[in-house]
XYZ file of C-alpha atoms in Angstrom:
371
model
C 27.608 -103.926 -69.439
C 29.906 -100.447 -68.144
C 25.917 -98.792 -67.224
C 25.526 -101.731 -66.021
C 28.879 -102.262 -63.686
C 27.522 -98.220 -62.633
C 24.418 -99.568 -61.604
C 25.910 -102.206 -59.577
C 28.397 -99.513 -57.676
C 25.074 -97.579 -57.268
C 23.659 -100.294 -55.563
C 26.553 -101.320 -53.340
C 26.739 -97.674 -52.405
C 23.045 -97.482 -51.131
C 23.698 -100.827 -49.838
C 26.033 -99.006 -47.080
C 24.204 -96.102 -46.647
C 22.559 -97.834 -43.100
C 26.410 -98.058 -42.025
C 26.091 -93.679 -43.139
C 22.859 -93.485 -41.403
C 22.932 -95.955 -37.651
C 24.619 -96.667 -34.550
C 26.058 -99.749 -36.480
C 28.161 -100.168 -33.589
C 26.074 -101.379 -31.127
C 23.733 -104.422 -31.177
C 19.718 -103.754 -30.792
C 20.106 -105.263 -27.858
C 22.410 -104.005 -25.891
C 21.045 -100.499 -26.626
C 18.373 -98.545 -25.171
C 16.596 -95.038 -24.451
C 18.406 -93.091 -22.230
C 15.071 -92.367 -20.340
C 14.521 -89.630 -17.396
C 17.097 -87.469 -16.099
C 15.898 -85.433 -12.622
C 17.906 -82.067 -11.458
C 16.838 -80.624 -7.773
C 15.940 -76.278 -7.811
C 17.961 -74.628 -5.961
C 17.665 -70.861 -4.898
C 21.353 -70.635 -4.124
C 22.866 -72.405 -7.169
C 24.199 -69.355 -9.158
C 26.992 -68.888 -5.587
C 28.025 -71.958 -5.954
C 28.064 -72.454 -9.837
C 30.747 -70.616 -11.884
C 29.734 -71.149 -15.937
C 33.842 -70.678 -17.202
C 33.934 -73.583 -18.891
C 35.107 -75.640 -15.232
C 33.060 -78.020 -14.804
C 34.755 -79.124 -11.867
C 32.546 -77.038 -9.530
C 29.821 -79.515 -10.983
C 32.495 -82.803 -10.672
C 32.423 -81.855 -6.919
C 29.630 -80.400 -5.980
C 27.529 -83.856 -5.057
C 25.468 -83.036 -8.015
C 23.879 -85.837 -9.771
C 26.402 -87.017 -13.678
C 24.699 -88.637 -17.038
C 26.257 -90.265 -19.300
C 25.254 -90.689 -22.998
C 27.291 -92.755 -25.238
C 26.670 -95.219 -27.792
C 24.097 -97.547 -26.121
C 21.793 -94.883 -25.738
C 22.521 -92.640 -28.998
C 21.327 -92.734 -32.168
C 23.523 -92.205 -35.051
C 21.458 -90.633 -38.089
C 25.421 -90.041 -40.320
C 27.549 -92.548 -38.785
C 28.551 -94.801 -35.881
C 28.750 -93.374 -31.977
C 32.833 -94.843 -31.210
C 32.997 -96.892 -28.050
C 35.112 -94.342 -26.168
C 33.270 -91.003 -27.285
C 30.659 -89.780 -24.333
C 28.914 -87.082 -22.874
C 29.234 -86.551 -19.037
C 26.748 -84.430 -18.427
C 24.687 -82.424 -15.520
C 21.944 -80.145 -14.701
C 20.280 -77.417 -12.219
C 18.000 -74.551 -11.995
C 17.237 -71.934 -9.908
C 14.019 -69.389 -10.026
C 15.366 -67.826 -13.108
C 17.995 -70.423 -15.120
C 18.203 -73.795 -16.458
C 21.400 -74.649 -15.767
C 23.106 -77.631 -17.999
C 27.500 -78.646 -17.908
C 29.139 -81.330 -20.036
C 32.158 -82.778 -20.723
C 32.263 -83.930 -24.304
C 35.408 -86.652 -24.681
C 36.524 -85.990 -28.563
C 39.827 -86.393 -28.751
C 39.716 -84.116 -32.673
C 38.096 -81.132 -31.849
C 37.756 -78.320 -34.091
C 36.821 -74.829 -33.392
C 33.732 -73.014 -34.464
C 33.773 -70.013 -36.321
C 32.010 -66.826 -33.973
C 28.642 -66.632 -33.706
C 28.114 -70.404 -35.264
C 28.057 -74.173 -35.140
C 30.120 -75.154 -38.144
C 33.001 -77.659 -36.490
C 32.148 -79.928 -33.776
C 28.999 -78.667 -32.019
C 25.972 -79.388 -29.143
C 22.790 -79.637 -29.834
C 19.788 -79.773 -27.817
C 15.831 -79.680 -28.473
C 14.029 -78.096 -25.744
C 9.596 -78.927 -25.109
C 8.387 -75.986 -21.946
C 6.966 -78.887 -20.306
C 5.994 -80.945 -23.081
C 3.524 -77.966 -24.423
C 5.468 -78.386 -27.912
C 4.372 -82.154 -28.934
C 3.868 -82.907 -32.240
C 1.317 -81.624 -34.623
C 0.077 -81.479 -38.131
C 1.738 -78.176 -38.496
C 4.965 -79.071 -36.486
C 7.446 -82.253 -35.517
C 10.167 -80.354 -33.467
C 10.693 -78.415 -30.662
C 13.411 -75.419 -30.639
C 16.642 -76.275 -31.338
C 19.276 -74.813 -29.331
C 22.532 -74.914 -30.260
C 26.479 -73.872 -30.662
C 30.131 -74.984 -30.769
C 32.934 -74.490 -29.197
C 34.343 -71.563 -29.938
C 38.654 -70.415 -29.277
C 37.522 -66.969 -27.843
C 35.200 -69.414 -25.136
C 31.997 -68.156 -25.654
C 28.559 -69.605 -25.517
C 26.728 -68.268 -29.055
C 23.366 -69.637 -29.312
C 21.654 -70.158 -32.833
C 18.103 -70.513 -32.228
C 15.799 -73.059 -34.822
C 12.403 -74.195 -35.281
C 10.103 -71.614 -34.274
C 8.995 -70.955 -37.377
C 8.510 -74.335 -38.546
C 10.434 -76.658 -38.653
C 12.708 -75.337 -41.633
C 16.383 -75.417 -40.652
C 16.930 -73.261 -43.085
C 16.551 -70.320 -41.614
C 18.197 -69.101 -38.030
C 14.887 -68.276 -35.895
C 17.513 -65.320 -34.062
C 21.038 -65.789 -32.259
C 22.071 -65.342 -28.916
C 25.589 -64.390 -29.513
C 28.421 -62.793 -27.200
C 29.118 -59.529 -29.305
C 25.153 -59.026 -30.143
C 24.602 -55.007 -29.318
C 21.104 -56.064 -28.135
C 21.167 -55.943 -24.642
C 18.326 -58.136 -24.202
C 20.629 -60.849 -24.602
C 21.837 -60.344 -20.687
C 19.070 -62.185 -19.064
C 18.604 -64.510 -21.886
C 21.652 -66.647 -21.847
C 24.355 -67.018 -20.082
C 27.789 -69.507 -20.372
C 31.257 -70.281 -21.510
C 33.337 -72.992 -23.319
C 36.954 -74.619 -23.011
C 38.920 -76.974 -24.807
C 40.433 -79.573 -22.683
C 44.154 -78.964 -21.760
C 45.130 -82.805 -21.829
C 42.995 -83.322 -25.419
C 40.448 -85.298 -23.874
C 37.380 -83.352 -25.492
C 35.697 -79.704 -24.447
C 33.805 -79.366 -21.779
C 30.972 -76.000 -21.959
C 28.864 -74.484 -18.820
C 25.125 -73.351 -20.132
C 21.804 -71.136 -18.258
C 19.346 -70.473 -20.565
C 16.399 -68.374 -19.198
C 13.551 -70.145 -17.868
C 11.760 -66.923 -20.109
C 13.163 -67.428 -23.133
C 12.202 -71.454 -22.781
C 8.537 -69.688 -22.120
C 9.014 -67.317 -24.567
C 10.037 -69.462 -27.708
C 7.873 -72.020 -27.565
C 5.317 -70.324 -26.803
C 5.660 -68.173 -30.365
C 5.975 -71.340 -32.357
C 2.332 -72.591 -30.797
C 1.299 -69.091 -31.889
C 2.740 -68.760 -35.539
C 1.147 -72.722 -36.057
C -2.142 -71.519 -34.728
C -1.932 -73.590 -31.800
C -3.497 -72.893 -28.179
C -0.348 -71.714 -25.739
C -1.389 -73.178 -22.533
C -1.224 -70.831 -19.585
C 1.754 -70.340 -16.901
C -0.039 -69.723 -13.417
C 3.291 -70.485 -11.631
C 3.828 -71.615 -8.057
C 4.543 -75.417 -9.920
C 6.672 -77.666 -7.740
C 7.691 -79.321 -11.464
C 8.731 -78.369 -15.056
C 9.243 -80.749 -17.038
C 11.153 -80.803 -20.617
C 11.385 -83.549 -23.152
C 15.104 -83.169 -24.312
C 17.112 -84.127 -27.528
C 20.440 -83.995 -27.125
C 22.944 -84.090 -30.264
C 26.932 -83.939 -31.248
C 27.790 -82.854 -34.387
C 31.235 -84.382 -35.005
C 34.059 -82.842 -37.308
C 36.878 -84.946 -38.519
C 40.293 -83.456 -39.402
C 43.225 -83.921 -41.872
C 46.883 -84.335 -41.232
C 47.173 -80.941 -42.894
C 45.066 -79.441 -40.197
C 42.452 -78.615 -42.937
C 38.642 -79.812 -42.596
C 37.492 -83.281 -42.880
C 34.021 -82.553 -42.718
C 31.576 -84.132 -40.406
C 32.132 -87.799 -39.659
C 29.309 -88.095 -37.078
C 26.031 -86.631 -36.323
C 23.981 -88.631 -33.636
C 21.722 -87.934 -30.577
C 18.898 -89.308 -27.860
C 16.061 -90.968 -29.143
C 12.806 -93.840 -27.403
C 14.534 -96.090 -30.617
C 17.764 -97.016 -32.491
C 17.337 -95.834 -35.566
C 14.915 -93.815 -35.858
C 17.093 -90.758 -36.301
C 18.271 -92.151 -39.548
C 14.585 -92.605 -40.321
C 12.850 -89.642 -39.803
C 10.630 -90.485 -37.534
C 12.541 -89.662 -33.920
C 12.752 -85.787 -33.961
C 9.344 -85.258 -31.937
C 9.996 -83.531 -28.665
C 8.199 -86.956 -26.911
C 10.164 -89.314 -28.862
C 13.377 -87.432 -28.357
C 14.754 -90.363 -25.873
C 14.999 -87.771 -22.246
C 13.156 -86.297 -19.772
C 14.300 -83.405 -18.047
C 12.300 -83.273 -14.719
C 12.822 -80.401 -12.335
C 11.564 -80.544 -8.573
C 10.835 -78.013 -6.286
C 10.069 -75.269 -9.078
C 7.562 -73.102 -6.925
C 9.738 -69.988 -7.334
C 10.115 -69.901 -11.208
C 8.058 -66.175 -12.635
C 6.840 -66.441 -16.052
C 5.295 -63.220 -18.041
C 4.099 -63.892 -21.116
C 6.313 -61.595 -23.457
C 7.868 -61.702 -26.686
C 11.674 -62.670 -27.036
C 13.003 -60.640 -29.734
C 13.954 -62.251 -32.860
C 15.217 -60.958 -36.284
C 13.324 -58.800 -38.993
C 14.469 -60.811 -42.080
C 14.923 -64.712 -41.281
C 18.510 -65.330 -42.292
C 19.774 -68.338 -43.883
C 21.867 -70.423 -41.621
C 25.695 -70.903 -42.599
C 26.437 -72.920 -44.852
C 29.901 -74.727 -45.255
C 31.197 -73.312 -48.618
C 30.134 -69.962 -47.178
C 32.907 -70.983 -44.200
C 35.549 -72.751 -45.273
C 37.244 -70.939 -48.312
C 39.101 -74.314 -49.353
C 36.441 -76.811 -49.103
C 35.246 -78.610 -52.317
C 33.426 -81.172 -50.733
C 29.711 -82.989 -51.942
C 26.650 -81.644 -51.295
C 26.140 -84.084 -48.351
C 28.329 -82.488 -46.296
C 27.821 -79.202 -47.503
C 24.187 -79.286 -46.077
C 24.790 -81.283 -42.763
C 26.681 -78.710 -41.211
C 24.501 -76.632 -42.481
C 21.735 -77.675 -40.597
C 19.447 -77.750 -43.046
C 18.447 -81.205 -45.118
C 16.229 -83.766 -43.018
C 14.619 -87.295 -44.937
C 12.218 -87.291 -47.270
C 9.075 -88.937 -47.635
C 9.677 -89.758 -43.597
C 6.382 -88.980 -42.350
C 2.857 -86.921 -44.677
C 2.487 -83.333 -43.831
C 5.686 -82.545 -41.868
C 8.227 -80.540 -42.860
C 11.286 -81.949 -45.344
C 13.849 -80.012 -43.788
C 16.026 -79.977 -40.377
C 17.223 -78.288 -37.573
C 20.231 -79.805 -36.642
C 21.884 -81.333 -39.929
C 20.270 -84.628 -40.752
C 21.307 -85.704 -43.948
C 18.791 -86.816 -46.307
C 18.359 -90.076 -47.717
C 16.857 -88.519 -50.980
C 20.179 -86.280 -51.286
C 22.557 -89.014 -50.766
C 21.064 -91.167 -52.923
C 20.722 -88.325 -55.513
C 24.693 -87.787 -55.108
C 26.018 -90.924 -55.521
C 23.565 -92.345 -58.111
C 24.908 -88.853 -60.030
C 28.495 -89.669 -59.311
C 27.711 -92.611 -60.303
C 26.423 -91.919 -63.884
C 29.244 -89.247 -64.509
C 32.215 -92.029 -63.838
C 29.768 -94.672 -66.023
C 29.594 -91.438 -69.229
C 33.272 -91.052 -68.737
C 34.314 -94.717 -69.599
C 31.896 -95.038 -72.260
């Protein structure tokens, strides 16, 4: 009887799994994918925008603001709160793609140096739509960074080598001794003084985006389309994600409470089918890009692939369940999603199979102790 009750507990847990992995706060009839984002090329952009973590120059400079919220975000952990949103701005010059945002999050946690192990922003970018889903991969390249206390933007780059999130392809960190970081990425983060959230401004070089996608295609045996230059329009399939942590009363990390991103269909991220760039829910189109020039050179990568930092390595006091640890490590993808696809993710998807296994093990342990 006790074992039967334990199985009922497991069943109840599994029944509630949908609440953990879908945006239950919004009815499907209210939800719609974000769609197209347009931005203008500006040859003098660097003289108008200062990358210092203060977005007032975007707010007051006539740039189009885009708002991402519960009505166009798809959750794979938790649900998007009705008061949570991201304000975003986009622009570009001949060298860089510029992105700025404010994240409305009243419980903000700083990530560790070079990491994104607390509140973190992620963006998947597919240069000119070249990394559409194939048998070899179903994700483009992810760029991830957290709010850091010193205001730096230290970007972790993943998914060049296939779709495995257990490896970091390379990092662009402020304390990196590699000279090549200069000219590839720049930016700053800042916590809002009124406690409403945090800001970030960053610029990533067109050359870097091209290099990363080219390396991904080449490594998978795919042909790299020719970049002839002189194009008036550049288009990027774009997936914007956020990993939201909560704080305990004693100030320690409570673990990840929500993870959500843009998608073409509500529930596709929790189901594991929404990670292909063409299914990402946002398309960024920039006009007037005739001055962009790109060389066929490769971005530096680490000689040895390094494991993505796990929760246990970064937080000594944490003894949480495997699900939280693996989510923060950005490693697990839903198992059994699509045949031939990788079972690991670039951006912290909690594997449904892992969750089920952990829940079942916990229930069985309880039953055994009672017996």
